[in-house]
Tab-separated table of C-alpha atoms and ligand atoms in Angstrom:
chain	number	residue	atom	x	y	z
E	1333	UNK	CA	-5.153	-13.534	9.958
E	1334	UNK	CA	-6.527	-10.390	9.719
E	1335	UNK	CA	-10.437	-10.306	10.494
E	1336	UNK	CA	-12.764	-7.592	8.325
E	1337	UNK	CA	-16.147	-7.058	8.958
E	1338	UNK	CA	-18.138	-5.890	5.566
E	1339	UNK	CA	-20.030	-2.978	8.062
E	1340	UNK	CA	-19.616	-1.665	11.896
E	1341	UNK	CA	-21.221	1.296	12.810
E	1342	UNK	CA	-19.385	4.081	14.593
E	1343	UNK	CA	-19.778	4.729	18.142
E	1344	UNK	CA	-17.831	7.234	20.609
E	1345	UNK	CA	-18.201	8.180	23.838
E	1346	UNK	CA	-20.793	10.879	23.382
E	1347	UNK	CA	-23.241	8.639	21.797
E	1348	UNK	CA	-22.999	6.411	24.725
E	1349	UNK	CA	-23.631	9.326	27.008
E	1350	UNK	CA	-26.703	10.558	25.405
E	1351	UNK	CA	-27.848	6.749	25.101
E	1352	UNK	CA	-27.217	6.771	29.100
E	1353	UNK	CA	-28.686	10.322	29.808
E	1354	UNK	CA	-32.436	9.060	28.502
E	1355	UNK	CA	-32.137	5.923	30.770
E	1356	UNK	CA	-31.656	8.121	33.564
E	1357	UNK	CA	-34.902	9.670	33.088
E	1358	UNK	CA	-38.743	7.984	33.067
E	1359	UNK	CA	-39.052	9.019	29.734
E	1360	UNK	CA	-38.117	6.503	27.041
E	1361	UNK	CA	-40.978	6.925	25.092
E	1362	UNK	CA	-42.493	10.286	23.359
E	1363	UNK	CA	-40.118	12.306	25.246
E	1364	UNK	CA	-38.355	15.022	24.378
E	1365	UNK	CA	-36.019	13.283	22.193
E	1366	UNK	CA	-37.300	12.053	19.407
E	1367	UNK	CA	-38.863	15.761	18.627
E	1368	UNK	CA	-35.315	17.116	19.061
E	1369	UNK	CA	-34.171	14.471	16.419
E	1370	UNK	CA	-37.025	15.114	13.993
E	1371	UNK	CA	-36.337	19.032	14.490
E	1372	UNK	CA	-32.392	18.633	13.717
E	1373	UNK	CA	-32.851	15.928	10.964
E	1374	UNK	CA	-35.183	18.502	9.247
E	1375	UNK	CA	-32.551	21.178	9.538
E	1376	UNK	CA	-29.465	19.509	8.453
E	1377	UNK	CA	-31.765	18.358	5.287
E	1378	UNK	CA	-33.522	21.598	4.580
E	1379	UNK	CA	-36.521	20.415	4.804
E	1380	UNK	CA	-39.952	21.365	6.709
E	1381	UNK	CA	-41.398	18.154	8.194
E	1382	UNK	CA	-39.126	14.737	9.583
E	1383	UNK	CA	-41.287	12.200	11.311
E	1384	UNK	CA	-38.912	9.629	13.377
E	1385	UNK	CA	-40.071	5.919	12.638
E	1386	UNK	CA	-38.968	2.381	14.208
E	1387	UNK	CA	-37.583	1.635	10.575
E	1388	UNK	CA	-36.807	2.549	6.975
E	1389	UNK	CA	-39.266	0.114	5.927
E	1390	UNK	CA	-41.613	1.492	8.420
E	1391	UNK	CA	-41.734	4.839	7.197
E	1392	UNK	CA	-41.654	3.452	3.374
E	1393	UNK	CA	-45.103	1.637	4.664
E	1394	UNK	CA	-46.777	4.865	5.956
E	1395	UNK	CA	-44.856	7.088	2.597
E	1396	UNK	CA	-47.674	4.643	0.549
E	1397	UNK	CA	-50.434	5.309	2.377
E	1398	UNK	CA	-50.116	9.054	2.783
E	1399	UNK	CA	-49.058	9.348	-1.119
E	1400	UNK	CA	-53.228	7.229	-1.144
E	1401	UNK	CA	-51.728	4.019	-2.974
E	1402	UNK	CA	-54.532	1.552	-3.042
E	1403	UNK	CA	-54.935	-1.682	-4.389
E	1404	UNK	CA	-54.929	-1.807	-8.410
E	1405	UNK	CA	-52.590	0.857	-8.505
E	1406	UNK	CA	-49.677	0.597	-9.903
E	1407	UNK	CA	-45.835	2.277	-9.082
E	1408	UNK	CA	-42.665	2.313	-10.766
E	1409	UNK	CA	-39.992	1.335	-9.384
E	1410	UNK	CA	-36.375	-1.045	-9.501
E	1411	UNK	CA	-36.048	-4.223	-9.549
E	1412	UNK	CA	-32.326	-3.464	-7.893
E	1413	UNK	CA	-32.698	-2.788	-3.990
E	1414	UNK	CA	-33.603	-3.605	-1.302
E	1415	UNK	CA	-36.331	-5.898	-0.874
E	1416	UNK	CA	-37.989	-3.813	1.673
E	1417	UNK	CA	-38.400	-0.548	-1.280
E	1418	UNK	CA	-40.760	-2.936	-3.313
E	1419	UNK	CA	-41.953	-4.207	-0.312
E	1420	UNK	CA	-43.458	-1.373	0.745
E	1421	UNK	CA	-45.714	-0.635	-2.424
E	1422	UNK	CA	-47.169	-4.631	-1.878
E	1423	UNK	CA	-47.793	-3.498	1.968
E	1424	UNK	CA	-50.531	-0.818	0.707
E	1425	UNK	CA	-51.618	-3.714	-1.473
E	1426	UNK	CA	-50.328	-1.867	-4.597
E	1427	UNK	CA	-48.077	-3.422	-7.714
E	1428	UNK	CA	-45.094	-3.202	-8.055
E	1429	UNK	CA	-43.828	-2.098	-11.795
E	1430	UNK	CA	-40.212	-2.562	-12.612
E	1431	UNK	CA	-37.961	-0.903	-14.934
E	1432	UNK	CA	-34.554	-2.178	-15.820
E	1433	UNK	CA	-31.401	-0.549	-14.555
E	1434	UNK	CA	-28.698	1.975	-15.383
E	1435	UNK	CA	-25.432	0.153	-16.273
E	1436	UNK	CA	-23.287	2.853	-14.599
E	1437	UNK	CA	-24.811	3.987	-11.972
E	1438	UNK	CA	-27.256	1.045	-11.162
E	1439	UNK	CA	-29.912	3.300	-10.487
E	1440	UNK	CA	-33.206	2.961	-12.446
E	1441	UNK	CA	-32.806	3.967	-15.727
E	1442	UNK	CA	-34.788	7.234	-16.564
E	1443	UNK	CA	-34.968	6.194	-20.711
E	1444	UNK	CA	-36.882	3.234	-20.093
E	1445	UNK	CA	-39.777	4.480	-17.371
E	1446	UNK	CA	-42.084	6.460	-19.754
E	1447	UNK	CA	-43.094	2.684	-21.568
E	1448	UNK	CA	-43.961	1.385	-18.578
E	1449	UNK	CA	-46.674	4.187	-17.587
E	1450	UNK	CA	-50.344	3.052	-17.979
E	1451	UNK	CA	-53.717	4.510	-16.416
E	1452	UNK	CA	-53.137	2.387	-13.004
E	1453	UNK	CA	-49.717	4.300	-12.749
E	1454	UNK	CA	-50.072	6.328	-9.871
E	1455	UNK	CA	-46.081	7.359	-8.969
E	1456	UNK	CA	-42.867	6.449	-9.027
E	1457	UNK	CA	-40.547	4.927	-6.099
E	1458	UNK	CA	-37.186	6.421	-6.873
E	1459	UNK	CA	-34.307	4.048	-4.693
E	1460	UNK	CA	-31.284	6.103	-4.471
E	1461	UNK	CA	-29.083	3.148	-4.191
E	1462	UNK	CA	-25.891	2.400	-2.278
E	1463	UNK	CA	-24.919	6.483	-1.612
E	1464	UNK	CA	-25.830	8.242	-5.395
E	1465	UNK	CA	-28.563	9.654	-6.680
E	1466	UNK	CA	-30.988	8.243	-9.363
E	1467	UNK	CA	-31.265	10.457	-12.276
E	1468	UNK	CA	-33.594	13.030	-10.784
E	1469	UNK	CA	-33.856	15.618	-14.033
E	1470	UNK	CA	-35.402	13.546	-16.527
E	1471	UNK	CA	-37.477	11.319	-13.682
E	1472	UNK	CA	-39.121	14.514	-12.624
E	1473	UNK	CA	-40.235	15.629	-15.946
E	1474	UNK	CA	-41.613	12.102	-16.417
E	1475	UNK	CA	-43.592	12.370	-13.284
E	1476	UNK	CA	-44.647	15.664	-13.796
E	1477	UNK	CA	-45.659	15.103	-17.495
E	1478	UNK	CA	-47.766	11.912	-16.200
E	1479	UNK	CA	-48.912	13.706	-13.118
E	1480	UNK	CA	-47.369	10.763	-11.001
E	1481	UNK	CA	-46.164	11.614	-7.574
E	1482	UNK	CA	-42.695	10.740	-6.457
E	1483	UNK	CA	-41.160	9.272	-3.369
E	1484	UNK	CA	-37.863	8.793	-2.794
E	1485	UNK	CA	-35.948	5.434	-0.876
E	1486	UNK	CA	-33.212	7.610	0.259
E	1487	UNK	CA	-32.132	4.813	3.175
E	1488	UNK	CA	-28.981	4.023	1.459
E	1489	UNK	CA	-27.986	7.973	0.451
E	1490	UNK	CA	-28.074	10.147	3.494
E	1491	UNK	CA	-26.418	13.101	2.080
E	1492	UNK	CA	-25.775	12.410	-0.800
E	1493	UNK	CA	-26.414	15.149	-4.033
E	1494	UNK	CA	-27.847	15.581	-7.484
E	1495	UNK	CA	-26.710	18.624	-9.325
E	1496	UNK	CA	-25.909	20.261	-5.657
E	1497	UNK	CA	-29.570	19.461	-4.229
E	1498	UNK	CA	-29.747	16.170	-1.330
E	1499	UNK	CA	-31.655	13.399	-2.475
E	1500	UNK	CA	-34.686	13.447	-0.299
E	1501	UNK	CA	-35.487	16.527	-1.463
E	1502	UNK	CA	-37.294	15.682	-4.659
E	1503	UNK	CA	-40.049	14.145	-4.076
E	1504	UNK	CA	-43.414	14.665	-1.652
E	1505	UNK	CA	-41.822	12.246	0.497
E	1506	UNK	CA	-38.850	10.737	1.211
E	1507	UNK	CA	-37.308	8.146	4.162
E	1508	UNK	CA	-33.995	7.330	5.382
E	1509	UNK	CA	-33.004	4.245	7.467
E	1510	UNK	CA	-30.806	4.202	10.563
E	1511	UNK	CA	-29.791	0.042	10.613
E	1512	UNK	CA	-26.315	-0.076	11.989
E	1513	UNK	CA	-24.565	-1.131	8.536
E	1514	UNK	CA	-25.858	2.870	7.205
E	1515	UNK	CA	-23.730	5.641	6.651
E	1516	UNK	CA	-25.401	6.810	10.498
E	1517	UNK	CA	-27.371	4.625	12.859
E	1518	UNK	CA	-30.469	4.406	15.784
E	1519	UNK	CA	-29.521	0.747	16.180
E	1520	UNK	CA	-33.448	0.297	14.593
E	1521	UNK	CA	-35.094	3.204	12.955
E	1522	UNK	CA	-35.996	5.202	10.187
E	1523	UNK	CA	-37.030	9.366	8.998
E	1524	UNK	CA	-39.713	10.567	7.016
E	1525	UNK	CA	-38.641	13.909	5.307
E	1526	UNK	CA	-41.527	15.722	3.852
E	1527	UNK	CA	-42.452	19.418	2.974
E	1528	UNK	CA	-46.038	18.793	3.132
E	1529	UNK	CA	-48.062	19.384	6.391
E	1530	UNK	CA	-50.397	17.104	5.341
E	1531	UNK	CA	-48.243	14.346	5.075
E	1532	UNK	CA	-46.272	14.900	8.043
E	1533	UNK	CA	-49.763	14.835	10.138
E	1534	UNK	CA	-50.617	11.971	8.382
E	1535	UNK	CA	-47.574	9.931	9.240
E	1536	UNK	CA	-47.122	11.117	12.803
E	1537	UNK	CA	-50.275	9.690	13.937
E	1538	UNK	CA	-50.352	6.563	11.647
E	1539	UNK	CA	-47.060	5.954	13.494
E	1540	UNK	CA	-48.569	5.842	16.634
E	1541	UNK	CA	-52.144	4.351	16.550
E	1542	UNK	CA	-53.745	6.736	14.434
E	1543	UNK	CA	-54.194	8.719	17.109
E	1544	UNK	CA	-54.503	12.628	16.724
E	1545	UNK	CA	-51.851	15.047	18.401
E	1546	UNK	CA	-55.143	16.885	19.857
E	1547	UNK	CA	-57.132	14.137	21.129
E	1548	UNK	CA	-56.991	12.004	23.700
E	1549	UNK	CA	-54.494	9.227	23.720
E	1550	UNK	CA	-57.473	6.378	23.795
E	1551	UNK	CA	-58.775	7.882	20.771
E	1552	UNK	CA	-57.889	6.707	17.223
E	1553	UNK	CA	-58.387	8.694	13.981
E	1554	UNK	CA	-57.086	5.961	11.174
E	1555	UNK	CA	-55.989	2.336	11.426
E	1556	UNK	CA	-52.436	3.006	12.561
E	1557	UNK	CA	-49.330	0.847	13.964
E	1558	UNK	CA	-47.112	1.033	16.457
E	1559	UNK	CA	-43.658	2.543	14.292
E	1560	UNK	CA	-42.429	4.763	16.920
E	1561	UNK	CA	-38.860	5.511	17.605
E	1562	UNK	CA	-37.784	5.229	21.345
E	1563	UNK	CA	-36.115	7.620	23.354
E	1564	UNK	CA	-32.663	5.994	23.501
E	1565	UNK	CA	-32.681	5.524	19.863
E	1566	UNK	CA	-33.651	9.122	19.305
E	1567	UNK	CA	-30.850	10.434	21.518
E	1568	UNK	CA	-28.491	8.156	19.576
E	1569	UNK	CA	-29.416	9.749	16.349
E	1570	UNK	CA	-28.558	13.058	17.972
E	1571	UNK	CA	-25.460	12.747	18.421
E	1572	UNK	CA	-24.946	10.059	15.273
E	1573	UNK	CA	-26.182	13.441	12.977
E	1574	UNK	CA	-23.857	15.924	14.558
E	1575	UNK	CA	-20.835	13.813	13.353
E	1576	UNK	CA	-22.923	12.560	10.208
E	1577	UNK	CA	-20.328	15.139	7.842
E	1578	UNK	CA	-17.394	13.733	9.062
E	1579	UNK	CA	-18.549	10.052	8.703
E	1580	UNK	CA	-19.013	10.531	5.207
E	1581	UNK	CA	-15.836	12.132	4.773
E	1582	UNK	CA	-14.138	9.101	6.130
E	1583	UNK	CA	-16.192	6.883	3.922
E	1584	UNK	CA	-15.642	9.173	1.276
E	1585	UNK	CA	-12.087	8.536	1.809
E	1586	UNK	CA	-11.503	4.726	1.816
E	1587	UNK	CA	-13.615	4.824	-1.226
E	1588	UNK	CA	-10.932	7.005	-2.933
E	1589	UNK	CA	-8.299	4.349	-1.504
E	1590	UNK	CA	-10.048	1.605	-2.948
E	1591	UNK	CA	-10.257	3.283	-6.276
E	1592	UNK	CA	-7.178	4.566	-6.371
E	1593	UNK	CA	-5.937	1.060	-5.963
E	1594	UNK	CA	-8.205	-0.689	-8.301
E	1595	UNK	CA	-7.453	1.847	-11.207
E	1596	UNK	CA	-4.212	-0.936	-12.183
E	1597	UNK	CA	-6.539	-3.953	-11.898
E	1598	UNK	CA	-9.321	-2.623	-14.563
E	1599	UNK	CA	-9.418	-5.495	-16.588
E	1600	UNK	CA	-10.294	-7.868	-13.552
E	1601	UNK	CA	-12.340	-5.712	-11.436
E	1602	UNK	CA	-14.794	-3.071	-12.128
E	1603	UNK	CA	-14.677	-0.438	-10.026
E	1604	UNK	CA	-17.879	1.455	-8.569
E	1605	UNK	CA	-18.696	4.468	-11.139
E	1606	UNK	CA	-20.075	7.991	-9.521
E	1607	UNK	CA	-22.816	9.846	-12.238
E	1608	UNK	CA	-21.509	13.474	-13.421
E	1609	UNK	CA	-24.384	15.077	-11.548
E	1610	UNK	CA	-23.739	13.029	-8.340
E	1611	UNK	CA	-21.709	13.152	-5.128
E	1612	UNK	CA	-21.816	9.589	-3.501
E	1613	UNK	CA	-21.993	8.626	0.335
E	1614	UNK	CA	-21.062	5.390	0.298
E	1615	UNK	CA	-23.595	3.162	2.004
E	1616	UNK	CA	-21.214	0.151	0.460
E	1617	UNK	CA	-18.434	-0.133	-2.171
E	1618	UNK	CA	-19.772	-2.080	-4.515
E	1619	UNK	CA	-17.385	-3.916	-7.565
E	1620	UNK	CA	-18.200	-6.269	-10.378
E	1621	UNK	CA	-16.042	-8.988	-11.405
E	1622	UNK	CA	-15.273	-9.165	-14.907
E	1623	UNK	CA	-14.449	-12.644	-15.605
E	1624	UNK	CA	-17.953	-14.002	-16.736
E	1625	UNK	CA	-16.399	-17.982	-15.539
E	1626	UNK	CA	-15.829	-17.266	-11.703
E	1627	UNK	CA	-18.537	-18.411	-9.701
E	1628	UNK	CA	-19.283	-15.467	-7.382
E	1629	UNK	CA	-20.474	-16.885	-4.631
E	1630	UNK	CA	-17.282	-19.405	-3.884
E	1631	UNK	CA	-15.332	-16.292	-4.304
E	1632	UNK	CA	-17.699	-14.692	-1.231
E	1633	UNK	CA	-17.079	-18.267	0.700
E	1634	UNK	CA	-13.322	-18.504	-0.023
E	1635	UNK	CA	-12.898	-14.722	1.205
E	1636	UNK	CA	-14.572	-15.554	4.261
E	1637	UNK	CA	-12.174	-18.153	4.901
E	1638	UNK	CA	-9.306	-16.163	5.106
E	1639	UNK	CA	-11.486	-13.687	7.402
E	1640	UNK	CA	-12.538	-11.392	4.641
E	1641	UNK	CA	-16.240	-10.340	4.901
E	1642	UNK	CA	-17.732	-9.366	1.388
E	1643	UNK	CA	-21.488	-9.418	0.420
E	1644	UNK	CA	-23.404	-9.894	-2.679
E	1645	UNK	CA	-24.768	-6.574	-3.450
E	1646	UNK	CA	-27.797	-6.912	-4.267
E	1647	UNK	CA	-30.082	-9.777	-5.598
E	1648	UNK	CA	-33.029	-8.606	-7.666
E	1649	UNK	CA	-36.232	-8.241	-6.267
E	1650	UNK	CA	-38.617	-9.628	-9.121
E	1651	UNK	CA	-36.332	-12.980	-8.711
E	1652	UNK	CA	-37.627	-13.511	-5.371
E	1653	UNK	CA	-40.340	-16.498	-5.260
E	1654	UNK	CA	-42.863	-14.481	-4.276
E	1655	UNK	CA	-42.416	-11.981	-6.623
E	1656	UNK	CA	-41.985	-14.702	-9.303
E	1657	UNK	CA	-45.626	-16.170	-8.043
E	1658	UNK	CA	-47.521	-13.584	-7.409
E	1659	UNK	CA	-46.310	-11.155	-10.824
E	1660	UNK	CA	-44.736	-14.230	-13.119
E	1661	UNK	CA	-41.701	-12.458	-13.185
E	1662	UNK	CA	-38.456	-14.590	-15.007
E	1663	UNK	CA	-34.847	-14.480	-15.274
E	1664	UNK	CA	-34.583	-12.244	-18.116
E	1665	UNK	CA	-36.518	-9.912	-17.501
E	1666	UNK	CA	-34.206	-7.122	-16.491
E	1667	UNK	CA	-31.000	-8.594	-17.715
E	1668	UNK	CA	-28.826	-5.404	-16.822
E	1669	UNK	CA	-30.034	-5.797	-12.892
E	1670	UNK	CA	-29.610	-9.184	-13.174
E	1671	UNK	CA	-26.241	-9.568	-14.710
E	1672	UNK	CA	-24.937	-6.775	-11.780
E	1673	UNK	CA	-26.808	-9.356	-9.441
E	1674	UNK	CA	-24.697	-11.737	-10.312
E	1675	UNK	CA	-21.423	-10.452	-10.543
E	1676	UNK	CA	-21.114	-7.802	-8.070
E	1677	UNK	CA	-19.686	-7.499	-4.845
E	1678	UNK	CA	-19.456	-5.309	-1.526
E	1679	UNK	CA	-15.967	-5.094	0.144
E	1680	UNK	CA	-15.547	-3.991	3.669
E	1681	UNK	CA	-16.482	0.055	4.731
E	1682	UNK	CA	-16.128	1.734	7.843
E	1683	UNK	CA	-14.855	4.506	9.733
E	1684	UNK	CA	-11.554	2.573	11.043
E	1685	UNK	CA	-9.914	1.399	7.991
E	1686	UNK	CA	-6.393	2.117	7.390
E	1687	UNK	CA	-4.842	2.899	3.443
E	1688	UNK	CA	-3.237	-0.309	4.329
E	1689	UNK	CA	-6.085	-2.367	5.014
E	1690	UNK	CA	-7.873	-0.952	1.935
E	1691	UNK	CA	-4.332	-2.204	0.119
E	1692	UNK	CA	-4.565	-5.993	1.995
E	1693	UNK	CA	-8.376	-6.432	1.528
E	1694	UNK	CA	-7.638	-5.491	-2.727
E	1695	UNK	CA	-4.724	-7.529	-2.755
E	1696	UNK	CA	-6.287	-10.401	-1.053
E	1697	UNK	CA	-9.662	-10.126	-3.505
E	1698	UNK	CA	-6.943	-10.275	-6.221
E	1699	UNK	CA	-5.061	-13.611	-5.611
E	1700	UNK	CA	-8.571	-14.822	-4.723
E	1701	UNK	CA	-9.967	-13.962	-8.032
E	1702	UNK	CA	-7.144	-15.372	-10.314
E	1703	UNK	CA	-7.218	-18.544	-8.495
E	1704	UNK	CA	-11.131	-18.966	-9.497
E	1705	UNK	CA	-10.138	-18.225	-12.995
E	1706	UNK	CA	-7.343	-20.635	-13.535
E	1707	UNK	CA	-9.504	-23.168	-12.264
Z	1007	LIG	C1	-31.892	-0.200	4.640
Z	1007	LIG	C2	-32.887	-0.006	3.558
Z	1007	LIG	C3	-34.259	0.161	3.826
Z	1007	LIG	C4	-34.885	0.138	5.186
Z	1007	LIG	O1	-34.309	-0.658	6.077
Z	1007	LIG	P1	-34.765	-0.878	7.590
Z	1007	LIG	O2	-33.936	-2.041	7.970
Z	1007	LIG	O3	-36.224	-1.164	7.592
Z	1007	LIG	O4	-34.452	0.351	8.367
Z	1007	LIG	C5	-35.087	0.415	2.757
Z	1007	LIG	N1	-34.631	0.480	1.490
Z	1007	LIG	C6	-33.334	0.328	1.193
Z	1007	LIG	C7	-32.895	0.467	-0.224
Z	1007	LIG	C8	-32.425	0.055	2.218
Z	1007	LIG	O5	-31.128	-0.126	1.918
């Protein structure tokens, strides 16, 4: 039986190296590193300002705060993520507002945000979800029409473009998460991309104590944490972002495989759909079964029986109990992220598979799925 993990991050030699390198010196802390990262990552995104955090949901945290989110504001964003995007906005003790998706694209859908604005509504949390871009043209006139300030969740879209320009890019902020299961990984950590000075200061000391680059390191400017990224971790996203073009070529590839091979099977299985403005990256290949009978979830358990990993992509957020208590959010409420909830899927990606495994793991899904539906 074959055996296929749903996500396994790619590691050579040279990672390992530059992993080893910073354990060879007393610095595994605020060394050299994690500037060098910050400096490259800022580069290879065109942007001014990256700030290296322990997390994506870190940086999210310290993205509220610096955009001044306080308690009875309120931010737009979707229900379809991530918990840790919403997350973020109840962190700064802020509410979440949630706007039904884009069938296609699964991205929050542009038409429906301007009748959700009120006078709380201070911005809008744009998720960039599993490797495309949200809508960015009509969001930013929205924002800018409502004065609302816009940060990006770009954790799942490293790379990836809108119209030419990489998400990130749009808004006064944006973060990126380096988990092992992303397109690149730090093992744990995360990057604030800004162009604003002000932010970037902000964030760099909230990350570490509040303290201020010029003062002395028992000193404390704001109430900060401790979301630093280490030294090893750092060095690891070195040499993860040097080969970061040619990873998403390779996902970029088994994703054509797996459409290529899907393209006979429409009526069963819908395959993921790329917007016209958009170039994906491929944080996961996500499908959607079409046969409104099969239980989903025994079609996750009987895959994993025959050693195929698969992973439902994503549950909504405002279905979570504590959403539901705190906001009295229902089933119903955002029936297109709810019906994708239900019915989609995430098949096995990494650098590693083979045409032929992409052919097995489709084939495999296939039988699986008519058995459910002649049940
Ligand atoms: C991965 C991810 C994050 C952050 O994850 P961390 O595990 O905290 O690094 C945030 N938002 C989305 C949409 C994600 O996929």
């Amino acid at each position: 039986m074959n055996n296929y993990p749903i996500a396994k991050p790619y590691i050579t030699a040279k990672d390992k190296k530059g992993v080893l390198a910073v354990l060879n010196t007393d610095n595994l802390s605020l060394g050299p590193k994690y500037r060098e990262f910050e400096k490259k990552f800022a580069e290879k995104l065109g942007v001014k300002y990256a700030c290296a955090v322990s997390s994506g949901t870190a940086g999210l945290h310290l993205c509220m705060i610096a955009a001044g989110l306080k308690p009875g504001d309120e931010v737009i964003t979707t229900p379809f993520s991530f918990i840790a995007s919403a997350n973020s906005i109840l962190y700064v003790g802020a509410k979440p507002v949630f706007v039904d998706i884009d069938p296609i694209t699964y991205n929050i859908d542009a038409r429906k945000i301007e009748q959700k604005i009120t006078k709380k509504t201070k911005a809008i949390l744009v998720v960039h979800i599993f490797g495309q871009s949200c809508d960015m043209e009509p969001i930013l006139k929205i924002a800018k029409k409502h004065k609302l300030k816009i940060i990006e969740d770009a954790c799942e879209s490293i790379e990836a473009t809108y119209k030419g320009r990489k998400v990130g890019t749009f808004g006064e902020s944006a973060v990126f998460a380096f988990y092992p299961n992303k397109q690149m990984t730090t093992g744990e950590g995360g990057m604030i991309i800004t162009n604003k000075k002000r932010i970037y200061d902000l964030c760099s000391s909230l990350r570490n104590q509040g303290r201020s680059s010029n003062r002395q390191w028992l000193d404390h400017k704001y109430l900060g944490y401790n979301y630093r990224l280490d030294e090893m971790s750092a060095a690891l996203g070195i040499s993860q972002l040097e080969k970061l073009d040619f990873m998403i070529e390779k996902r970029r590839k088994i994703a054509g495989w797996y459409n290529e091979i899907l393209k006979s099977n429409i009526d069963i299985i819908q395959a993921p759909v790329t917007g016209v403005n958009n170039k994906h990256t491929w944080f996961v290949y996500v499908i959607k079964i079409k046969g409104k009978k099969i239980n989903r979830d025994l079609l996750i358990a009987n895959l994993k029986k025959i050693g195929l990993s698969t992973k439902p992509y994503l549950p909504s957020i405002h279905l979570f109990d504590f959403y539901k208590k705190q906001f009295g959010y229902k089933k119903g409420d955002f029936p297109i992220a709810e019906e994708v909830s239900a019915f989609s899927l995430a098949l096995p990606i990494y650098i590693g598979l083979t045409k032929r495994d992409c052919e097995y793991i489709i084939h495999k899904l296939l039988s699986e799925v008519i058995k459910l539906e002649r049940k």
